[in-house]
Coordinates of C-alpha atoms and ligand atoms in Angstrom, one line a residue:
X1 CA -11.9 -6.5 -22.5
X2 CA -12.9 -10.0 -23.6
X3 CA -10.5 -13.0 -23.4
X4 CA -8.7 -13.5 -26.7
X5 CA -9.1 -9.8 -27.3
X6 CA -5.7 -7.9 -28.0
X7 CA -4.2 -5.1 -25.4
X8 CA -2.1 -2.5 -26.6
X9 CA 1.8 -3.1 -24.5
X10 CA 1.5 -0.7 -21.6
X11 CA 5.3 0.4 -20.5
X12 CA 6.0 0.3 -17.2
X13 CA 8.9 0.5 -14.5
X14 CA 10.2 -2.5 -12.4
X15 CA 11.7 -2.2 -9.5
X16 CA 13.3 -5.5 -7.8
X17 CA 14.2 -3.9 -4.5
X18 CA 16.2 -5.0 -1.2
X19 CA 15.8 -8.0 0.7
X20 CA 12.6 -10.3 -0.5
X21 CA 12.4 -8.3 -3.4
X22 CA 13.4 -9.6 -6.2
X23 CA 12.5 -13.0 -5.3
X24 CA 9.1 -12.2 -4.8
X25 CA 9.0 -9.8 -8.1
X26 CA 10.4 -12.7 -9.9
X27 CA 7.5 -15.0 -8.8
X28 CA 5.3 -12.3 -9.7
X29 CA 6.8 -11.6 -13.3
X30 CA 5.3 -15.6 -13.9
X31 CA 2.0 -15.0 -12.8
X32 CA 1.5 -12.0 -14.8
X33 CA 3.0 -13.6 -18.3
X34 CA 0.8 -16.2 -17.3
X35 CA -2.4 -14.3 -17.3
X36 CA -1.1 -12.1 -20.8
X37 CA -0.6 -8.5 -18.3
X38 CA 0.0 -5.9 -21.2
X39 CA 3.1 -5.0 -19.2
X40 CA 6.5 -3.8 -21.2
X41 CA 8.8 -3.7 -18.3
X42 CA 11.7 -1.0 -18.0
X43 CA 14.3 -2.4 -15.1
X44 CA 15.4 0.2 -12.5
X45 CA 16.7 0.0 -9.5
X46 CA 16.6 1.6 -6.2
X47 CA 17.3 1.3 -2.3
X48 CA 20.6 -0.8 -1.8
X49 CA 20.4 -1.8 -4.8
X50 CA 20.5 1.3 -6.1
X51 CA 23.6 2.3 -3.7
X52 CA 24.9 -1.2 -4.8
X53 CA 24.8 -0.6 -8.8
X54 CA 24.7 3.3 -9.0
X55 CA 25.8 4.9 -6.0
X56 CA 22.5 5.9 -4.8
X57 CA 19.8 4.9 -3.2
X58 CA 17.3 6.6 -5.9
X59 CA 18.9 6.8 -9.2
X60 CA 18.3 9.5 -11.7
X61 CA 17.3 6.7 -14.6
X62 CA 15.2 5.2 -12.1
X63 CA 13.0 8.6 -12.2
X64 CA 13.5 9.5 -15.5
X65 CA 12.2 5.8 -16.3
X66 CA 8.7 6.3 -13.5
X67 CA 8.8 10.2 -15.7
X68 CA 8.4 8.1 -18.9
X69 CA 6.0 5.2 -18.1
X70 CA 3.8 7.0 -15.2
X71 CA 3.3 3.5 -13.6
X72 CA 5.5 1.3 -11.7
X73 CA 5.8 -2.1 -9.6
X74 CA 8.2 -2.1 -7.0
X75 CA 9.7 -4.6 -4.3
X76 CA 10.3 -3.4 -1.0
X77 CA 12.9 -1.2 -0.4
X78 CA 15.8 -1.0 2.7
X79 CA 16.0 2.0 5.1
X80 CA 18.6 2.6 7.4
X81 CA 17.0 2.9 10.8
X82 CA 18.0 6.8 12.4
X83 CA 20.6 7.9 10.8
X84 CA 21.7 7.1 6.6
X85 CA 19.3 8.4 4.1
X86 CA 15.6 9.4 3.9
X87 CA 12.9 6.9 2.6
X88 CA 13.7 5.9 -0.8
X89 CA 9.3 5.2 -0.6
X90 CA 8.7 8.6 0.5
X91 CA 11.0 10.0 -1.5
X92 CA 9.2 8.7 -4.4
X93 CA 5.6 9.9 -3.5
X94 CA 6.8 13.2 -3.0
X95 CA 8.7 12.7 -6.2
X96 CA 5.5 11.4 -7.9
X97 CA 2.9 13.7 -5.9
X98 CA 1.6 10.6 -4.6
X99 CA -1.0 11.5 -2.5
X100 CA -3.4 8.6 -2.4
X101 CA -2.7 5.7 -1.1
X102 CA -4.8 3.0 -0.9
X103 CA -4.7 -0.3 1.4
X104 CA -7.3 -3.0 0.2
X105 CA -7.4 -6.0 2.9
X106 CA -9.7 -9.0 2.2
X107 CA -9.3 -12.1 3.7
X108 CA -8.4 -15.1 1.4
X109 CA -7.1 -17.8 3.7
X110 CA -10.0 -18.4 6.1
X111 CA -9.8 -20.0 9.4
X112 CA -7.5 -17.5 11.2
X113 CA -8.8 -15.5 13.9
X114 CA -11.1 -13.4 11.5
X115 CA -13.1 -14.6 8.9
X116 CA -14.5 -12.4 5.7
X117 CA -12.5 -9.1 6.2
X118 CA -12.8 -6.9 3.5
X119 CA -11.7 -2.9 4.8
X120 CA -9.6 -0.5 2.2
X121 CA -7.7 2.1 4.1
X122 CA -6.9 5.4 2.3
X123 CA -4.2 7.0 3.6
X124 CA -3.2 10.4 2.9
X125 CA 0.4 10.0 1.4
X126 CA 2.5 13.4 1.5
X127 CA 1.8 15.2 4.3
X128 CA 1.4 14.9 8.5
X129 CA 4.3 13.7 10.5
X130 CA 5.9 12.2 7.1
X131 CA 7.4 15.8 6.0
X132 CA 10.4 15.1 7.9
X133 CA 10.7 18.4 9.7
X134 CA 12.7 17.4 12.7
X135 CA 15.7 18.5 14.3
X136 CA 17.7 17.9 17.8
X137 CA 18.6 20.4 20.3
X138 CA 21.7 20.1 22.0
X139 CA 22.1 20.6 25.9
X140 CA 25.1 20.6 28.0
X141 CA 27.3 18.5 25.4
X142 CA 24.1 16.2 24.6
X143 CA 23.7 17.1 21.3
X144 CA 20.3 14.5 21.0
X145 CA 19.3 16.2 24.4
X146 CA 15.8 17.0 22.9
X147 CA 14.2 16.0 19.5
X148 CA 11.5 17.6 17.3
X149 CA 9.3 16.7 15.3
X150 CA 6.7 18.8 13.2
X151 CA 3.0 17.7 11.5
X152 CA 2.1 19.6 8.7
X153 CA -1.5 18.8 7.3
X154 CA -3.0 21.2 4.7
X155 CA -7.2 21.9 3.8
X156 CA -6.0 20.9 0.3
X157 CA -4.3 17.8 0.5
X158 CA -6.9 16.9 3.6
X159 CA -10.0 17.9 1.0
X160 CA -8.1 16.0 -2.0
X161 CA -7.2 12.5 -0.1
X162 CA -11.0 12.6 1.6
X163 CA -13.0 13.7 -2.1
X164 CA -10.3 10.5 -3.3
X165 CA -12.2 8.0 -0.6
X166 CA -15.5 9.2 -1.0
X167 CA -15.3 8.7 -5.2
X168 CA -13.2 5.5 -4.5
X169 CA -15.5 4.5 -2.1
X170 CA -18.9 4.8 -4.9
X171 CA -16.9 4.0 -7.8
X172 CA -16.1 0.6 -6.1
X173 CA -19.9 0.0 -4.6
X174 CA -18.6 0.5 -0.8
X175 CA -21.3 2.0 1.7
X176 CA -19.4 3.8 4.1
X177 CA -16.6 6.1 5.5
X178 CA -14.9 6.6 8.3
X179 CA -13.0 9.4 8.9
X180 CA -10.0 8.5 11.1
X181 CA -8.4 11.1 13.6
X182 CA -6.8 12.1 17.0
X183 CA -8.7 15.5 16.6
X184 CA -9.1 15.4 20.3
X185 CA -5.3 16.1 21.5
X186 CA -4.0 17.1 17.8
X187 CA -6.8 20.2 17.5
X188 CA -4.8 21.8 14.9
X189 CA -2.9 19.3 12.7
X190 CA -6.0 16.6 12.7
X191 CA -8.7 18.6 13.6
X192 CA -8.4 20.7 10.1
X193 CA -8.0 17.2 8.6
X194 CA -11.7 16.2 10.3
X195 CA -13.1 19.5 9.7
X196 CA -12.3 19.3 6.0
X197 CA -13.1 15.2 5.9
X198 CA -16.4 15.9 7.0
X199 CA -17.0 18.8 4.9
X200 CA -16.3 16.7 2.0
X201 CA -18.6 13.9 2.8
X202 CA -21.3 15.8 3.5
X203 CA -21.6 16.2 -0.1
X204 CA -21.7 12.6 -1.0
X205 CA -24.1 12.0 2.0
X206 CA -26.9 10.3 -0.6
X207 CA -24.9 8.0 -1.4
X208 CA -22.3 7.5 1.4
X209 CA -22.9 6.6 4.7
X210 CA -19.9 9.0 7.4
X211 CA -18.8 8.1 10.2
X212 CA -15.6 9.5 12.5
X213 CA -13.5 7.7 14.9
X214 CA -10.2 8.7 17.2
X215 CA -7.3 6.3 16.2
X216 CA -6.6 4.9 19.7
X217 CA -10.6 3.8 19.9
X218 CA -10.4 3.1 16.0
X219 CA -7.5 0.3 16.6
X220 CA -9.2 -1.3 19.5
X221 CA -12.5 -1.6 17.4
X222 CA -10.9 -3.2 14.2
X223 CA -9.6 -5.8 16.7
X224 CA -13.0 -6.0 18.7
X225 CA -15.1 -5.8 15.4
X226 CA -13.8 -5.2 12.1
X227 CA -16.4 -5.8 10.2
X228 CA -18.0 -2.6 11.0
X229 CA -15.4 -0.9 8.7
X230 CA -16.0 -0.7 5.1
X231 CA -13.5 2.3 3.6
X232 CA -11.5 4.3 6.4
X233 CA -9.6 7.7 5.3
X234 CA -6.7 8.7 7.8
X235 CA -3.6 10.9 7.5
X236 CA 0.0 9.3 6.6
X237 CA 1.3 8.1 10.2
X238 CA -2.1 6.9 11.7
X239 CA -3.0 5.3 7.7
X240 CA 0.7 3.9 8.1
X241 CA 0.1 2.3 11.8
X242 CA -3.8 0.8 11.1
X243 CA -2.8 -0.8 7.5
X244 CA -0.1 -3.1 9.3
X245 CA -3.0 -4.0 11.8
X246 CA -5.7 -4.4 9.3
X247 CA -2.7 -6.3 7.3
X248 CA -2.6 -8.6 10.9
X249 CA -6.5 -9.2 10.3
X250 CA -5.9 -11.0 7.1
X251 CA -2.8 -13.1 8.2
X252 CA 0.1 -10.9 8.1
X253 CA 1.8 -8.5 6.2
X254 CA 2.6 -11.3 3.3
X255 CA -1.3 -10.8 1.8
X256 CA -1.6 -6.9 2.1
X257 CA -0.6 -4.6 -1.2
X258 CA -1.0 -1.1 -1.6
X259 CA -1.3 1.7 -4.8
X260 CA -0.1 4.5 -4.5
X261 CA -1.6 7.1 -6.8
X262 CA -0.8 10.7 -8.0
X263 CA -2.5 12.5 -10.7
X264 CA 0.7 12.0 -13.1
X265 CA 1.9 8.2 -11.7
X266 CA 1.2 5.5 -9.7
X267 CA 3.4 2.9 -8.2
X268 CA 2.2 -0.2 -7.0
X269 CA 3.7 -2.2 -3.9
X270 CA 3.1 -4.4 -0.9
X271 CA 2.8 -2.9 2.3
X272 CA 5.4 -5.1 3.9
X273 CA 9.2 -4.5 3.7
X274 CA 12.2 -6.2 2.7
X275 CA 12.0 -9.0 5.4
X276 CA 15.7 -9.3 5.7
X277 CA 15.4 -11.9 7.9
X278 CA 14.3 -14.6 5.2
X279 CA 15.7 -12.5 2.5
X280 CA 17.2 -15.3 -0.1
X281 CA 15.6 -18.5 2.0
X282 CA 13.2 -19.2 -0.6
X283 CA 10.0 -18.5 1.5
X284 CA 8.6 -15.5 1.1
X285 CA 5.5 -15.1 0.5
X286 CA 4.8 -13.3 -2.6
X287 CA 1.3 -13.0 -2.6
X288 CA 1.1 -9.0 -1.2
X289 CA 3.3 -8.3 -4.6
X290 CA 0.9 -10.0 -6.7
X291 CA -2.1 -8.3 -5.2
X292 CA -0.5 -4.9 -5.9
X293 CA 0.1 -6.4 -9.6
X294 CA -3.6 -6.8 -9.8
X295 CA -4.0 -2.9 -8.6
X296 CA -2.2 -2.4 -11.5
X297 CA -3.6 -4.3 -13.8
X298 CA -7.3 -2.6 -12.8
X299 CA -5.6 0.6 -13.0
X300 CA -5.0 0.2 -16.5
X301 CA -8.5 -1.0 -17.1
X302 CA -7.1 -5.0 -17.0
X303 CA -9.4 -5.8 -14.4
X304 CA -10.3 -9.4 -16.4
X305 CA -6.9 -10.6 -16.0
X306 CA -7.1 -8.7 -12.4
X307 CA -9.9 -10.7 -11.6
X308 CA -8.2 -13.9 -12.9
X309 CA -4.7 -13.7 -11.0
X310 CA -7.1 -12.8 -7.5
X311 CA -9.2 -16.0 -8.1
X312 CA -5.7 -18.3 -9.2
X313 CA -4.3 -16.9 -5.9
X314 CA -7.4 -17.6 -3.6
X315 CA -7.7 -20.7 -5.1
X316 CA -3.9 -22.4 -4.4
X317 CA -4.2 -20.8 -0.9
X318 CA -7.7 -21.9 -0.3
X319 CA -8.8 -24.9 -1.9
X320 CA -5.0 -26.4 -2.8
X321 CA -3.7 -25.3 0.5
X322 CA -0.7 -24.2 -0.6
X323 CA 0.9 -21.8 2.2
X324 CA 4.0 -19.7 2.7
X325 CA 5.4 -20.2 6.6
X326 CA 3.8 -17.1 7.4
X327 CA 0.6 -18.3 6.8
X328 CA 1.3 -21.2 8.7
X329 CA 1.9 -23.5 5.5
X330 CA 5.3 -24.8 5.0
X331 CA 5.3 -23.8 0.8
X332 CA 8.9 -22.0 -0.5
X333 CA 7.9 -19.3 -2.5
X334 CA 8.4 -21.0 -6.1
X335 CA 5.9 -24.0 -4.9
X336 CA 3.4 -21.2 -4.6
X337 CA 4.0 -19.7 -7.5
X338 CA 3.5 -23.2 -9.3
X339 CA 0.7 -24.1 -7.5
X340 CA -0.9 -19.8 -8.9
X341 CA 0.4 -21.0 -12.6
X342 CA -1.1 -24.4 -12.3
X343 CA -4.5 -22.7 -11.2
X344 CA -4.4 -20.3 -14.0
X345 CA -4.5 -22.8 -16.5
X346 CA -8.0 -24.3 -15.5
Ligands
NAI401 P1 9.1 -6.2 7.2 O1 7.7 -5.9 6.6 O2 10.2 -6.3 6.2 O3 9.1 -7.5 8.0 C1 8.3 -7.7 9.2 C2 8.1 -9.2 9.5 O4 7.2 -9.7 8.5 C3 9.4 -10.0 9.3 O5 9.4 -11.1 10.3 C4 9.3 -10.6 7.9 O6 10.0 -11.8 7.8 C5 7.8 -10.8 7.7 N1 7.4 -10.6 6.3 C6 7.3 -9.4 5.6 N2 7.0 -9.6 4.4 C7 6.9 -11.0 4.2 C8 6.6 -11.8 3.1 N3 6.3 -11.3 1.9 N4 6.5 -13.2 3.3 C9 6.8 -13.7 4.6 N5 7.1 -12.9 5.6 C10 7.1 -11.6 5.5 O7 9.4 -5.0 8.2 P2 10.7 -4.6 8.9 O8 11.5 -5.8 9.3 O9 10.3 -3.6 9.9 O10 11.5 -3.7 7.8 C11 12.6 -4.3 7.0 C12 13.0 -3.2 6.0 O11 12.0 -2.9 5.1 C13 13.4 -1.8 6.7 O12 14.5 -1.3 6.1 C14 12.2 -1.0 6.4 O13 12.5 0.4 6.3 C15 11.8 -1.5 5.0 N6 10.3 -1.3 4.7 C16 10.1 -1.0 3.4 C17 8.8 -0.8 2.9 C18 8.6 -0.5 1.5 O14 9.5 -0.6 0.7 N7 7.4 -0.3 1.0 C19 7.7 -0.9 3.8 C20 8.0 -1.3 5.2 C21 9.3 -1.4 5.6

């Protein structure tokens, strides 16, 4: 769509979250007015603040609301470690039948210890050890004596995330995948998750380069060489574990978002959490929410004003300098947000 041209209002949920959240929302809220996003934003919350204003952690208007608009933006949301209740996040995908989600990393503040990353990690989002089968057994008066924990990976959901990466992977002019597994000990749970990969990308083998690698080897190579990785496909826990360290490539957890997509919603997030720790300071770096925005944006065919936030936010961070503490800048989060808003009106 040209510039000038007029977009119909797209509804969509907002969700604040815990923590950073609604700071980092907030700063995002400016940057898409600025660039005219078609966004009509219903307000919901969840996590603590869900406990906080509705006595749960995943209120019923909060799903009717993601029912209605089948697209959402959402801060990062509080769970109790062990005990307290389940992950609002994967409560939503399996909510949402979420399967896909996907983990674009590309470096925008060069100089740190890698220069011109630029992998998307596809992690399958609903099944492996994220069911939540697990249960204790008690022994002599131990009741925690022994825990369990089951996988559970299926040939659909395996051949649905891995045809996902392949089509992402030629829709968005990428030239290879690697399939991502621990196959060799886990025969069952991610060897029929290999078996099926590979089937899968045999048929795109014209226009997509396959490759395979075992986790452990996988995570020592991104460190050694990432740029040998283009598009990897993994299941939930290994997808979960290898986005935080391709996040680490591209300096930290405050410039990584992540889409997670279903055939009926989609809800768009940034891979890190609710950073309690500098929760109200002032600092966050809000960045990883408003690359997720721009997921969003391209997901409703907005990739102009995608393309425009990316560039505003490359250029504060690169040419202006302007950096959160945890990229080693000393920028609050509203200077940041200035410096995006100032950018965007070039
Ligand atoms: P975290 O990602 O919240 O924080 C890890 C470290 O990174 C902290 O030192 C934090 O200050 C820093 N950090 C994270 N985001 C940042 C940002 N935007 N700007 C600057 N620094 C940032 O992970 P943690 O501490 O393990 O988890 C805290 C809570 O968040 C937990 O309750 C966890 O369950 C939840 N969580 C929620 C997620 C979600 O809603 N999608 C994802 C991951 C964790």
């Amino acid at each position: 769509m040209g510039a000038g041209a007029v977009r119909k209002p797209v509804p969509a949920t907002l969700i604040p979250g815990d923590g950073i959240g609604p700071e980092i929302v907030e700063a995002v809220l400016q940057m898409l007015a600025a660039v005219g996003a078609p966004f009509v934003w219903e307000r919901r919350e969840a996590g603590m603040a869900g406990v906080e204003t509705a006595g749960d952690p995943l209120p019923a208007e909060t799903l009717e609301s993601i029912r209605r608009t089948g697209l959402a933006l959402k801060g990062p949301l509080t769970t109790p470690v062990g005990g307290g209740f389940r992950s609002i996040n994967v409560r939503l995908r399996e909510e949402f039948q979420l399967y896909a989600n996907v983990r674009p990393s590309r470096t925008m503040v060069p100089g740190g210890r890698f220069d011109d990353i630029d992998i998307v990690l596809i992690r399958e989002n609903l099944e492996g050890f994220y069911v939540g089968v697990e249960h204790y057994i008690p022994i002599d008066g131990d009741p925690h004596a022994v825990a369990i924990g089951s996988g559970l990976n299926t040939r659909a959901g395996s051949r649905r995330i891995a045809q996902f990466a392949f089509d992402y992977a030629v829709r968005t002019g990428r030239k290879k995948v690697t399939i991502v597994h621990k196959a060799n000990i886990l025969k069952a749970l991610t060897g029929l998750f290999l078996e099926t990969a590979r089937t899968v990308g045999e048929g795109y083998a014209d226009r997509i380069k396959m490759d395979e690698r075992i986790v452990d080897a996988c995570a020592m190579q991104l460190v050694l060489n990432p740029w040998q990785f283009d598009v990897i496909v993994t299941t939930n826990l290994f997808g979960d574990i290898l986005s935080d360290l391709i996040a680490g490539l591209i300096g930290g957890l405050g410039m990584a978002p992540g889409a997670n997509i279903g055939e009926k919603a989609a809800i768009f997030e940034a891979v890190h959490g609710s950073a309690p720790d500098i929760a109200g300071k002032g600092v966050a770096n809000p960045v990883a929410v408003a690359l997720a925005a721009c997921l969003m944006l391209d997901h409703v065919g907005c990739g102009d004003q995608a393309a425009r936030l990316r560039n505003a936010l490359e250029l504060a961070l690169k040419s202006d300098g302007v950096r959160t503490r945890d990229l080693g800048g000393t920028a609050t989060t509203s200077q940041l947000v200035n410096a995006v808003l100032l950018r965007l009106k070039d």
